[in-house]
XYZ file of C-alpha atoms in Angstrom:
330
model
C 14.630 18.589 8.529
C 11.424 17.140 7.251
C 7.954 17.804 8.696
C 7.518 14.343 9.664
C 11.036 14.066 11.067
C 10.000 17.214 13.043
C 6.380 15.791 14.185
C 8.579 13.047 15.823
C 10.621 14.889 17.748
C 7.964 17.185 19.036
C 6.253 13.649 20.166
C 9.726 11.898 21.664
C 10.858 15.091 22.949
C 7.818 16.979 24.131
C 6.384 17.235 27.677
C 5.395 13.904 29.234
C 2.773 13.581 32.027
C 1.500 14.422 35.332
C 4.312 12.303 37.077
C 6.782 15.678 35.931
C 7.949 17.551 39.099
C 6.143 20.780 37.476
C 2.615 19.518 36.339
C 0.952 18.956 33.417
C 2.137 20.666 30.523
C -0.034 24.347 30.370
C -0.236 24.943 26.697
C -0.667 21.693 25.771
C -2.925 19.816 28.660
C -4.237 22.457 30.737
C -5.000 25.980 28.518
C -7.388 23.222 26.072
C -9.535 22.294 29.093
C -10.101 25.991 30.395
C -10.686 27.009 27.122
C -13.466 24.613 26.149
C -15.265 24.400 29.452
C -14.376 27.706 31.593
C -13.670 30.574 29.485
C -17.181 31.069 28.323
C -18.238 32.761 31.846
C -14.377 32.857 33.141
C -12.750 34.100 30.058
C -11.611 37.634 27.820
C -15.112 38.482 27.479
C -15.984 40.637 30.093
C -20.139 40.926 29.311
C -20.567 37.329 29.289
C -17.906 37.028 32.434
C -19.464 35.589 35.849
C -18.473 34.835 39.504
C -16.111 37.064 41.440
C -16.412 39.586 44.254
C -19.064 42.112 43.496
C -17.796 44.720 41.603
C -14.573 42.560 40.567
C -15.899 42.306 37.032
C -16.404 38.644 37.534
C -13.382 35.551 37.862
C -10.757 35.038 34.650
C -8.895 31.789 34.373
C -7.766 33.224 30.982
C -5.026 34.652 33.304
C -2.278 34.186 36.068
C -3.295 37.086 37.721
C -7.404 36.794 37.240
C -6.671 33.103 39.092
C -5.161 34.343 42.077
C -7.868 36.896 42.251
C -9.894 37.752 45.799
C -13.329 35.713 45.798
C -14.316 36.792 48.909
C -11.792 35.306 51.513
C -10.320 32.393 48.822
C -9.111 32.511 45.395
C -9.362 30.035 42.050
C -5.907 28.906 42.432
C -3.717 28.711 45.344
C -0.623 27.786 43.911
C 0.708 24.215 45.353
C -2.585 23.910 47.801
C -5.660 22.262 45.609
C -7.461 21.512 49.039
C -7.756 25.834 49.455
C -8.279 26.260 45.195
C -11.807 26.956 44.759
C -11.214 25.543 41.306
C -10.564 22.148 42.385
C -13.548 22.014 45.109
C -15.754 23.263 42.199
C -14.905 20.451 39.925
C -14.746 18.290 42.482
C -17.796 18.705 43.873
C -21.195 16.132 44.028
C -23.640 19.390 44.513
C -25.191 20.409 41.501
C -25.436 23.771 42.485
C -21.804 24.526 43.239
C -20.448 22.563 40.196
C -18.280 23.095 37.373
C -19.215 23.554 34.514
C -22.682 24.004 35.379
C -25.129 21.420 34.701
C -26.933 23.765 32.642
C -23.935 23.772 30.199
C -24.502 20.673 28.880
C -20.376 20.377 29.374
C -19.039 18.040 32.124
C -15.121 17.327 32.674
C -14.070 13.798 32.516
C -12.138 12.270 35.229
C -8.494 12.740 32.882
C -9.291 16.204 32.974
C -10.334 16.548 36.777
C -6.877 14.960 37.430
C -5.072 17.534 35.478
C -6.666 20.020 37.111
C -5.662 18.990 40.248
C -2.043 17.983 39.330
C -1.371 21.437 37.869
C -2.901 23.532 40.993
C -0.586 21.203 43.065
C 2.212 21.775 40.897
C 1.660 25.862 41.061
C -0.629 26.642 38.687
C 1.659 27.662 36.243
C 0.381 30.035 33.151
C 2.491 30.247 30.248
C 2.415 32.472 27.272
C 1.531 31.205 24.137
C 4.638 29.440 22.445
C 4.138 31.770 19.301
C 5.302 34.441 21.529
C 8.080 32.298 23.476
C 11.356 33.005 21.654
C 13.085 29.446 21.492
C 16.059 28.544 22.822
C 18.180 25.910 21.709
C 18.253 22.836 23.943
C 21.869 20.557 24.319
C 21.485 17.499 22.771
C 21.462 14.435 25.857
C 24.551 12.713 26.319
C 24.778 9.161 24.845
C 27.291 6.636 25.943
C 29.605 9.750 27.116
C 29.129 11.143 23.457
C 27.213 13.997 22.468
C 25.754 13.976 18.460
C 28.195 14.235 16.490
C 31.351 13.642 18.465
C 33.084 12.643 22.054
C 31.835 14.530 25.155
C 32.459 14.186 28.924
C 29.828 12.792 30.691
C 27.537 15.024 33.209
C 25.938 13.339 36.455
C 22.351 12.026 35.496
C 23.097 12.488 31.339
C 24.632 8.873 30.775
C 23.211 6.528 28.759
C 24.217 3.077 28.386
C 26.935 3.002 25.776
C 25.994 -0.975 24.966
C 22.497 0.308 24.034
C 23.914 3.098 22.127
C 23.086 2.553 18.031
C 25.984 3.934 15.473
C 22.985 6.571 14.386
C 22.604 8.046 17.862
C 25.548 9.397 17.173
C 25.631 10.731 13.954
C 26.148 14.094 13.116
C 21.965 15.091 13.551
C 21.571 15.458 17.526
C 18.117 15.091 17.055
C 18.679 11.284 17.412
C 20.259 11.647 20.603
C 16.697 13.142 21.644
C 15.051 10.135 20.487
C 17.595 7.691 22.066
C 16.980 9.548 25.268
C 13.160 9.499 25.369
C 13.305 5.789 23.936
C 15.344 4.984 26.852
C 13.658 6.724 29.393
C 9.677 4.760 28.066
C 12.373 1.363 28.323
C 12.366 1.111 24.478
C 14.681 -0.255 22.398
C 15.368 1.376 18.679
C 14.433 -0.939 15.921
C 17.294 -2.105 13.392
C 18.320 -0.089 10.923
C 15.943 -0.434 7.589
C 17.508 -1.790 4.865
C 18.107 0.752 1.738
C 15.759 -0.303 -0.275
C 13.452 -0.006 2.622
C 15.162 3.775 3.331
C 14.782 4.533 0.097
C 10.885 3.863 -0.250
C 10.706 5.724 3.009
C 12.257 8.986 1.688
C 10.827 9.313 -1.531
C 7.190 8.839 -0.275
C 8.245 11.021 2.947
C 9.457 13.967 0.753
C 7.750 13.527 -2.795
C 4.374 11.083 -2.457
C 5.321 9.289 -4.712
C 7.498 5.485 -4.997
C 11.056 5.678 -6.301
C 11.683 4.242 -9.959
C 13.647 0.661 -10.127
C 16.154 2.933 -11.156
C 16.422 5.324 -8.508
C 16.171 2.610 -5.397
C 19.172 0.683 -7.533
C 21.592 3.604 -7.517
C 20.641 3.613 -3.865
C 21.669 0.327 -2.749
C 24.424 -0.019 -4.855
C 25.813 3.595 -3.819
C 28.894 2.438 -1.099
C 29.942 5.843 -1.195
C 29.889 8.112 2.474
C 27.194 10.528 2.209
C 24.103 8.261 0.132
C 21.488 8.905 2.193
C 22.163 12.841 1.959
C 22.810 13.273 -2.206
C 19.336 10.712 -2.549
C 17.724 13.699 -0.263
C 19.026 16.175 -1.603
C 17.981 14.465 -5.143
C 14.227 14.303 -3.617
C 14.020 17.833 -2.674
C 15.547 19.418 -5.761
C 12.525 17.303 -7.504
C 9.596 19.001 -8.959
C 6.938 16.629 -6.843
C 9.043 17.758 -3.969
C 7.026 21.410 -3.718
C 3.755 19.460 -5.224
C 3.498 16.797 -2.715
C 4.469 18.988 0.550
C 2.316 22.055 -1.324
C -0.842 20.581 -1.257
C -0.255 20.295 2.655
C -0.596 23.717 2.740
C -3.293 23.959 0.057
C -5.332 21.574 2.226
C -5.168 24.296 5.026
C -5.829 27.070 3.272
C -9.011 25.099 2.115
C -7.948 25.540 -1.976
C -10.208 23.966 -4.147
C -10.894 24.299 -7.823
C -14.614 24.877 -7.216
C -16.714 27.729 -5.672
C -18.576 25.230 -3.638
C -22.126 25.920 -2.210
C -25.051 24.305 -4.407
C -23.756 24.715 -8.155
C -20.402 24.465 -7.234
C -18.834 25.887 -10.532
C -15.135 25.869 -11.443
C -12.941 29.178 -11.341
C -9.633 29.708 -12.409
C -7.409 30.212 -8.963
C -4.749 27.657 -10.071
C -2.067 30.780 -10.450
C -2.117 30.323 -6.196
C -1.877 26.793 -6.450
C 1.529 26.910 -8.743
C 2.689 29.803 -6.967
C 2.616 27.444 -3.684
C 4.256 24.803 -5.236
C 7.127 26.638 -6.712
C 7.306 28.063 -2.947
C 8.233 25.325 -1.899
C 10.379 24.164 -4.284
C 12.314 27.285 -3.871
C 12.468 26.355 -0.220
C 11.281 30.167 0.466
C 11.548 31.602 3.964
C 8.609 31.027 5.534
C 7.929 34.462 7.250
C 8.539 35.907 3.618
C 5.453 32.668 2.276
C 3.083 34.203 4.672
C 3.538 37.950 3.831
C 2.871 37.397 0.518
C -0.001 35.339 0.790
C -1.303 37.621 3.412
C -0.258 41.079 2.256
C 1.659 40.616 -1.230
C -0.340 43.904 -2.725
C 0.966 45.768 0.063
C 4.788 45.216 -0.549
C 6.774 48.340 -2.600
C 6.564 47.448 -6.462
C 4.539 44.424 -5.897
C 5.362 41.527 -8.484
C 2.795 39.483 -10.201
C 4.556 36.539 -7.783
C 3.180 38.690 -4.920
C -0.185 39.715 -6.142
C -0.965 36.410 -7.164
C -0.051 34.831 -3.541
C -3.069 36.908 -2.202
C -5.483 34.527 -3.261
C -5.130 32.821 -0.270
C -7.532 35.401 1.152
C -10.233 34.046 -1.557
C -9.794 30.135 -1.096
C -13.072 30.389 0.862
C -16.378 28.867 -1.307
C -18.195 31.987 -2.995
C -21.722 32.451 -3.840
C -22.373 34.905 -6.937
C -26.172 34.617 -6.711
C -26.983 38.417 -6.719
C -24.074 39.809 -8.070
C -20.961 40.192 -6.738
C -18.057 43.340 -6.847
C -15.475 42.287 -8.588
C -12.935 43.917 -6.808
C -14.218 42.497 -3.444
């Protein structure tokens, strides 16, 4: 699956909005707001932490448990009951001197954020562990005019979707479409037409490489009648070079490579080794978990190759100053 392909599912398939029986979405609506505006004086740190019973080492709302804490006769949170969460009466408040964030923070919520507040108390106040640490599971594809992806499926109660409505790509081998069809149709949206190929092809060669497709290439496209095109032109795209140097300098960007040392002078070095070494990465489609060992610990792997020492330079894409002297082996 492509990055882009996956972006869009995350967006058709992802959590929705307060109307959900459970709340707002945690990780991604709630965690962000506690985070900017709370867990300075409500957070990890417990010598900058504030509030609580005396004694209580001050209130957390970096946790389930800190939230349901003892204040004194109420708590933070009362799951399902925002009227008894201190929480909400302290962001809800007009007196300056029991609101929050304090005035003195310079940080105020806005009204979006107030309402997600509320709408998550009243939904439980659920905390959730950070997805990195949230094995997945794999989630059955919707049913789509009594078909699942890829093939004919009975219906369940409260899975159909309107066969009529149904396009011939919903129910294609990839069930990510049927995710799509089903969040299209629940926002009342209709799928556009299929592109034409010469459309598709411009699409998938600028998707996967950067770059346009030759005359050449977007002929063979539309003229190919054969079943299976649109995978052999993919599978022509990634086995290309500009493949790995298109997707590559994604991760470049984010590692912050540059060709320069930055700061005043800004002279050149020679890191390009790292920047190849990415590139052939991911032209070699290498496992990811294997990517980031390397890059983060490749001189610490038995009989290191130069492939592995040379992925370490990720750890020196940061701008260096050499006024003074420097260690070389720093």
């Amino acid at each position: 699956m492509s990055p882009l392909r996956f972006s869009l599912l995350c967006f058709v398939a992802g959590p929705c909005c307060i109307g959900a029986e459970t709340g707002p979405d945690f990780q991604r609506e709630i965690r962000p707001i506690l985070s900017n505006s709370c867990f300075k004086c409500h957070g990890p740190d417990g010598d900058e932490r504030k509030g609580g019973k005396e004694g209580s080492g001050g209130l957390r709302l970096d946790t389930e448990e800190g939230s349901r804490a003892d204040l004194g006769g109420s708590a933070a949170v009362v799951p399902g009951q925002p009227e008894r969460s201190e929480l909400v009466a302290r962001i809800t408040t007009v007196d300056k001197d029991d609101a929050m964030p304090p005035v003195k923070s310079g940080k105020k919520l806005t009204a979006r954020e107030v309402e997600l507040l509320t709408a998550w108390v009243k939904g439980g106040g659920k905390f959730a562990q950070h997805w990195s640490y949230v094995k997945p599971q794999r989630a059955e594809p919707p049913k789509i005019g009594g078909q699942s992806a890829g093939g004919a499926s009975a219906q369940k109660p409260g899975t159909e979707h309107s066969a009529l409505s149904t396009p011939h790509w919903a129910l294609s081998t990839n069930p990510i479409d049927a995710f799509i069809l089903a969040r299209l149709e629940t926002e009342k949206l209709k799928p556009q037409p299929e592109a034409e190929r010469a459309a598709l092809v411009r699409r998938a060669a600028l998707d996967l490489t950067g770059l346009p497709p030759t005359v050449e290439e977007a002929e063979a496209f539309v003229n190919d009648a054969a079943p299976g095109a649109y995978e052999r032109l993919v599978d022509r795209l990634l086995a290309s070079p500009a493949y790995g140097e298109h997707w590559g300098r994604m991760w470049l960007d984010l590692a912050r490579y540059a060709d320069s040392a930055g700061y005043a002078d800004d002279p050149l070095r020679t890191i390009w080794p790292y920047r190849d070494y990415v590139i052939r990465a991911f032209n070699a489609n290498k496992p990811f978990d294997q990517f980031t060992i390397e890059q983060i610990a490749g001189d610490l792997l038995p009989n290191a190759t130069d492939e592995q020492l040379t992925a370490t330079a990720f750890h020196r894409n940061t701008m260096t100053n050499n006024e003074g002297g420097t260690n070389d082996e720093e």
